[in-house]
GROMACS .gro file of C-alpha atoms in nm:
model
  269
    1UNK     CA    1  -2.613 -24.096  -1.008
    2UNK     CA    2  -2.402 -23.795  -0.912
    3UNK     CA    3  -2.083 -23.825  -0.713
    4UNK     CA    4  -2.073 -23.748  -0.342
    5UNK     CA    5  -1.819 -23.492  -0.219
    6UNK     CA    6  -1.742 -23.456   0.151
    7UNK     CA    7  -1.582 -23.131   0.269
    8UNK     CA    8  -1.409 -23.163   0.605
    9UNK     CA    9  -1.418 -22.807   0.733
   10UNK     CA   10  -1.693 -22.585   0.590
   11UNK     CA   11  -1.551 -22.251   0.689
   12UNK     CA   12  -1.464 -21.934   0.495
   13UNK     CA   13  -1.359 -22.134   0.187
   14UNK     CA   14  -1.514 -22.476   0.245
   15UNK     CA   15  -1.875 -22.358   0.263
   16UNK     CA   16  -1.867 -22.155  -0.063
   17UNK     CA   17  -1.699 -22.455  -0.226
   18UNK     CA   18  -1.981 -22.678  -0.100
   19UNK     CA   19  -2.245 -22.439  -0.232
   20UNK     CA   20  -2.078 -22.433  -0.574
   21UNK     CA   21  -2.053 -22.812  -0.590
   22UNK     CA   22  -2.421 -22.839  -0.499
   23UNK     CA   23  -2.496 -22.596  -0.782
   24UNK     CA   24  -2.301 -22.823  -1.018
   25UNK     CA   25  -2.519 -23.119  -0.922
   26UNK     CA   26  -2.302 -23.308  -0.673
   27UNK     CA   27  -2.429 -23.452  -0.350
   28UNK     CA   28  -2.227 -23.265  -0.087
   29UNK     CA   29  -2.162 -23.344   0.279
   30UNK     CA   30  -1.994 -23.085   0.496
   31UNK     CA   31  -1.859 -23.068   0.848
   32UNK     CA   32  -1.827 -22.796   1.107
   33UNK     CA   33  -1.701 -22.794   1.464
   34UNK     CA   34  -1.977 -22.557   1.579
   35UNK     CA   35  -2.340 -22.665   1.619
   36UNK     CA   36  -2.468 -22.314   1.549
   37UNK     CA   37  -2.323 -22.333   1.197
   38UNK     CA   38  -2.514 -22.650   1.100
   39UNK     CA   39  -2.816 -22.455   0.966
   40UNK     CA   40  -2.586 -22.248   0.739
   41UNK     CA   41  -2.461 -22.568   0.578
   42UNK     CA   42  -2.814 -22.697   0.532
   43UNK     CA   43  -2.924 -22.364   0.381
   44UNK     CA   44  -2.650 -22.406   0.117
   45UNK     CA   45  -2.778 -22.752   0.027
   46UNK     CA   46  -2.491 -22.923   0.210
   47UNK     CA   47  -2.568 -23.222   0.434
   48UNK     CA   48  -2.437 -23.102   0.772
   49UNK     CA   49  -2.220 -23.302   1.011
   50UNK     CA   50  -2.079 -23.198   1.348
   51UNK     CA   51  -1.719 -23.320   1.353
   52UNK     CA   52  -1.395 -23.221   1.517
   53UNK     CA   53  -1.049 -23.369   1.556
   54UNK     CA   54  -0.904 -23.330   1.907
   55UNK     CA   55  -0.679 -23.473   1.753
   56UNK     CA   56  -0.884 -23.796   1.739
   57UNK     CA   57  -1.216 -23.765   1.553
   58UNK     CA   58  -1.527 -23.680   1.756
   59UNK     CA   59  -1.858 -23.726   1.574
   60UNK     CA   60  -1.999 -23.945   1.299
   61UNK     CA   61  -1.690 -23.967   1.080
   62UNK     CA   62  -1.796 -24.311   0.953
   63UNK     CA   63  -2.124 -24.171   0.823
   64UNK     CA   64  -1.943 -23.871   0.678
   65UNK     CA   65  -1.711 -24.096   0.476
   66UNK     CA   66  -1.973 -24.356   0.380
   67UNK     CA   67  -2.044 -24.365   0.005
   68UNK     CA   68  -1.816 -24.063  -0.044
   69UNK     CA   69  -1.624 -24.036  -0.372
   70UNK     CA   70  -1.404 -23.734  -0.296
   71UNK     CA   71  -1.293 -23.600   0.042
   72UNK     CA   72  -1.178 -23.238   0.057
   73UNK     CA   73  -0.972 -23.172   0.370
   74UNK     CA   74  -1.001 -22.808   0.474
   75UNK     CA   75  -0.901 -22.813   0.839
   76UNK     CA   76  -0.714 -22.496   0.945
   77UNK     CA   77  -0.387 -22.582   1.125
   78UNK     CA   78  -0.430 -22.329   1.413
   79UNK     CA   79  -0.071 -22.396   1.515
   80UNK     CA   80  -0.062 -22.087   1.736
   81UNK     CA   81  -0.340 -22.219   1.958
   82UNK     CA   82  -0.251 -22.588   1.975
   83UNK     CA   83   0.118 -22.610   1.887
   84UNK     CA   84   0.289 -22.727   1.570
   85UNK     CA   85   0.234 -23.098   1.638
   86UNK     CA   86  -0.146 -23.075   1.667
   87UNK     CA   87  -0.246 -23.046   1.303
   88UNK     CA   88  -0.022 -23.332   1.181
   89UNK     CA   89  -0.174 -23.541   1.462
   90UNK     CA   90  -0.525 -23.452   1.339
   91UNK     CA   91  -0.437 -23.557   0.985
   92UNK     CA   92  -0.266 -23.875   1.108
   93UNK     CA   93  -0.587 -23.964   1.294
   94UNK     CA   94  -0.790 -23.895   0.980
   95UNK     CA   95  -0.550 -24.098   0.763
   96UNK     CA   96  -0.591 -24.395   0.995
   97UNK     CA   97  -0.970 -24.380   0.950
   98UNK     CA   98  -0.933 -24.364   0.571
   99UNK     CA   99  -0.798 -24.719   0.563
  100UNK     CA  100  -1.044 -24.941   0.381
  101UNK     CA  101  -1.182 -24.655   0.170
  102UNK     CA  102  -0.996 -24.763  -0.143
  103UNK     CA  103  -1.235 -24.591  -0.385
  104UNK     CA  104  -1.202 -24.253  -0.214
  105UNK     CA  105  -0.995 -23.968  -0.363
  106UNK     CA  106  -0.859 -23.690  -0.140
  107UNK     CA  107  -0.792 -23.321  -0.196
  108UNK     CA  108  -0.579 -23.164   0.079
  109UNK     CA  109  -0.566 -22.789   0.117
  110UNK     CA  110  -0.212 -22.694   0.212
  111UNK     CA  111  -0.022 -22.364   0.193
  112UNK     CA  112   0.267 -22.201   0.010
  113UNK     CA  113   0.414 -22.128   0.353
  114UNK     CA  114   0.579 -22.472   0.324
  115UNK     CA  115   0.839 -22.315   0.093
  116UNK     CA  116   1.135 -22.118   0.230
  117UNK     CA  117   1.188 -21.760   0.115
  118UNK     CA  118   1.414 -21.810  -0.186
  119UNK     CA  119   1.431 -21.453  -0.308
  120UNK     CA  120   1.297 -21.565  -0.646
  121UNK     CA  121   1.056 -21.794  -0.826
  122UNK     CA  122   0.928 -22.098  -0.640
  123UNK     CA  123   0.766 -22.398  -0.810
  124UNK     CA  124   0.629 -22.732  -0.692
  125UNK     CA  125   0.978 -22.875  -0.749
  126UNK     CA  126   1.141 -22.628  -0.510
  127UNK     CA  127   1.268 -22.733  -0.171
  128UNK     CA  128   1.022 -22.731   0.118
  129UNK     CA  129   1.059 -22.686   0.494
  130UNK     CA  130   1.056 -23.054   0.591
  131UNK     CA  131   0.962 -22.983   0.953
  132UNK     CA  132   0.669 -22.760   0.857
  133UNK     CA  133   0.344 -22.894   1.010
  134UNK     CA  134   0.169 -22.889   0.673
  135UNK     CA  135   0.444 -23.095   0.510
  136UNK     CA  136   0.410 -23.345   0.794
  137UNK     CA  137   0.033 -23.349   0.734
  138UNK     CA  138   0.081 -23.394   0.359
  139UNK     CA  139   0.309 -23.689   0.429
  140UNK     CA  140   0.052 -23.851   0.659
  141UNK     CA  141  -0.204 -23.847   0.377
  142UNK     CA  142   0.048 -23.983   0.128
  143UNK     CA  143   0.086 -24.290   0.350
  144UNK     CA  144  -0.276 -24.387   0.276
  145UNK     CA  145  -0.189 -24.460  -0.091
  146UNK     CA  146  -0.530 -24.316  -0.186
  147UNK     CA  147  -0.556 -24.093  -0.494
  148UNK     CA  148  -0.439 -23.760  -0.350
  149UNK     CA  149  -0.394 -23.408  -0.482
  150UNK     CA  150  -0.235 -23.141  -0.264
  151UNK     CA  151  -0.324 -22.778  -0.333
  152UNK     CA  152  -0.082 -22.528  -0.179
  153UNK     CA  153  -0.274 -22.202  -0.157
  154UNK     CA  154  -0.125 -21.858  -0.130
  155UNK     CA  155  -0.291 -21.593   0.082
  156UNK     CA  156  -0.668 -21.633   0.047
  157UNK     CA  157  -0.830 -21.295  -0.015
  158UNK     CA  158  -1.158 -21.146  -0.136
  159UNK     CA  159  -1.492 -21.054   0.017
  160UNK     CA  160  -1.418 -20.946   0.378
  161UNK     CA  161  -1.050 -21.044   0.362
  162UNK     CA  162  -0.888 -20.723   0.242
  163UNK     CA  163  -0.506 -20.708   0.275
  164UNK     CA  164  -0.489 -20.338   0.357
  165UNK     CA  165  -0.747 -20.373   0.636
  166UNK     CA  166  -0.481 -20.522   0.860
  167UNK     CA  167  -0.237 -20.231   0.814
  168UNK     CA  168  -0.456 -19.920   0.849
  169UNK     CA  169  -0.233 -19.640   0.979
  170UNK     CA  170   0.047 -19.880   1.066
  171UNK     CA  171   0.417 -19.858   0.987
  172UNK     CA  172   0.516 -20.115   0.726
  173UNK     CA  173   0.866 -20.225   0.624
  174UNK     CA  174   0.751 -20.494   0.377
  175UNK     CA  175   0.613 -20.249   0.120
  176UNK     CA  176   0.839 -20.374  -0.160
  177UNK     CA  177   0.773 -20.744  -0.098
  178UNK     CA  178   0.571 -20.914  -0.377
  179UNK     CA  179   0.251 -21.090  -0.275
  180UNK     CA  180   0.132 -21.446  -0.339
  181UNK     CA  181  -0.245 -21.408  -0.314
  182UNK     CA  182  -0.548 -21.586  -0.460
  183UNK     CA  183  -0.908 -21.468  -0.465
  184UNK     CA  184  -1.162 -21.696  -0.300
  185UNK     CA  185  -1.362 -21.728  -0.622
  186UNK     CA  186  -1.054 -21.865  -0.798
  187UNK     CA  187  -0.982 -22.097  -0.505
  188UNK     CA  188  -1.335 -22.241  -0.533
  189UNK     CA  189  -1.302 -22.278  -0.910
  190UNK     CA  190  -0.962 -22.450  -0.883
  191UNK     CA  191  -1.092 -22.706  -0.634
  192UNK     CA  192  -1.405 -22.763  -0.842
  193UNK     CA  193  -1.197 -22.822  -1.154
  194UNK     CA  194  -0.972 -23.072  -0.977
  195UNK     CA  195  -1.279 -23.268  -0.872
  196UNK     CA  196  -1.454 -23.240  -1.210
  197UNK     CA  197  -1.145 -23.343  -1.408
  198UNK     CA  198  -1.035 -23.604  -1.152
  199UNK     CA  199  -0.684 -23.460  -1.128
  200UNK     CA  200  -0.514 -23.697  -0.883
  201UNK     CA  201  -0.154 -23.754  -0.787
  202UNK     CA  202  -0.059 -23.387  -0.815
  203UNK     CA  203   0.085 -23.110  -0.602
  204UNK     CA  204  -0.027 -22.770  -0.730
  205UNK     CA  205   0.052 -22.415  -0.625
  206UNK     CA  206  -0.265 -22.203  -0.627
  207UNK     CA  207  -0.183 -21.832  -0.646
  208UNK     CA  208  -0.277 -21.556  -0.887
  209UNK     CA  209  -0.016 -21.511  -1.161
  210UNK     CA  210   0.025 -21.140  -1.078
  211UNK     CA  211   0.262 -21.045  -0.794
  212UNK     CA  212   0.236 -20.672  -0.718
  213UNK     CA  213   0.420 -20.546  -0.411
  214UNK     CA  214   0.240 -20.493  -0.081
  215UNK     CA  215   0.272 -20.114  -0.097
  216UNK     CA  216   0.065 -20.102  -0.416
  217UNK     CA  217  -0.210 -20.318  -0.269
  218UNK     CA  218  -0.228 -20.147   0.070
  219UNK     CA  219  -0.245 -19.802  -0.088
  220UNK     CA  220  -0.517 -19.912  -0.332
  221UNK     CA  221  -0.722 -20.067  -0.050
  222UNK     CA  222  -0.686 -19.747   0.156
  223UNK     CA  223  -0.809 -19.538  -0.138
  224UNK     CA  224  -1.095 -19.781  -0.210
  225UNK     CA  225  -1.233 -19.783   0.143
  226UNK     CA  226  -1.130 -19.443   0.276
  227UNK     CA  227  -0.883 -19.582   0.527
  228UNK     CA  228  -0.574 -19.415   0.668
  229UNK     CA  229  -0.287 -19.534   0.452
  230UNK     CA  230   0.006 -19.718   0.612
  231UNK     CA  231   0.341 -19.546   0.652
  232UNK     CA  232   0.615 -19.718   0.455
  233UNK     CA  233   0.971 -19.732   0.584
  234UNK     CA  234   1.278 -19.897   0.439
  235UNK     CA  235   1.370 -20.211   0.637
  236UNK     CA  236   1.697 -20.231   0.828
  237UNK     CA  237   1.781 -20.538   0.618
  238UNK     CA  238   1.625 -20.671   0.297
  239UNK     CA  239   1.291 -20.840   0.365
  240UNK     CA  240   1.279 -21.210   0.266
  241UNK     CA  241   1.036 -21.310  -0.006
  242UNK     CA  242   0.941 -21.570  -0.264
  243UNK     CA  243   0.739 -21.555  -0.584
  244UNK     CA  244   0.514 -21.859  -0.615
  245UNK     CA  245   0.455 -21.980  -0.970
  246UNK     CA  246   0.107 -22.112  -1.064
  247UNK     CA  247   0.225 -22.229  -1.407
  248UNK     CA  248   0.178 -22.599  -1.334
  249UNK     CA  249  -0.178 -22.545  -1.211
  250UNK     CA  250  -0.263 -22.332  -1.515
  251UNK     CA  251  -0.124 -22.597  -1.751
  252UNK     CA  252  -0.264 -22.902  -1.572
  253UNK     CA  253  -0.617 -22.762  -1.531
  254UNK     CA  254  -0.612 -22.542  -1.843
  255UNK     CA  255  -0.721 -22.281  -1.592
  256UNK     CA  256  -0.794 -21.915  -1.659
  257UNK     CA  257  -0.799 -21.699  -1.347
  258UNK     CA  258  -1.099 -21.478  -1.280
  259UNK     CA  259  -0.869 -21.249  -1.083
  260UNK     CA  260  -0.517 -21.282  -1.228
  261UNK     CA  261  -0.391 -20.960  -1.064
  262UNK     CA  262  -0.437 -20.898  -0.689
  263UNK     CA  263  -0.466 -20.526  -0.764
  264UNK     CA  264  -0.798 -20.613  -0.931
  265UNK     CA  265  -0.945 -20.829  -0.654
  266UNK     CA  266  -1.307 -20.756  -0.561
  267UNK     CA  267  -1.409 -20.716  -0.198
  268UNK     CA  268  -1.728 -20.678   0.006
  269UNK     CA  269  -1.725 -20.532   0.355
   0.00000   0.00000   0.00000
């Protein structure tokens, strides 16, 4: 009998992940906060659930978790809309409901934004911003003592998410800042490999190993799609940056990136 994977948040990344896991032979449950999206989940072979956290759960969370082997938490923080405390409160409410699910493993999708700009290489051992909402959320899940792996993603790109699209004709002072991006296809593969290999008890940075500067990417996107290129100006002061290392992820998963260089990312408008 195949394992059951539940994906809490079948959005831009969660739904393609669900479709891939279905293709691999897993039973997959998926949640959305919008009723009109339920048919899209079903079309992908994902058992659809209508769930939201406000911050307490609303919907059939018990049924969603029942007989589930792995829970993937892919709830976007949306701090700008709800405030910094909202997402940690959502995850705290979820963590409370996970009590009694001792056989359940959890994958939490976090972000490399939890690291301060160090001006150099950043690894999983580097200092984090302790008051960051995602660190608070990570800590809430750690309290459950369930098998847990935290994946800190860089900027998720690919398909309709094209970095240069957001800077058409604009003035940019961050042109020499290196990027920490990952293509959605690699993000799906990384999560699938964690589940397949049962990699628990880890914190992994998920970014492409290549770190070109923003100017190179924006200019290539403009040439690719016929957009007006941004105008690049030197900043009044050096722009802060960090270079996220994916070495631990590559070693732990024996992972080979489909898109190791963001200058080679594929897109589809």
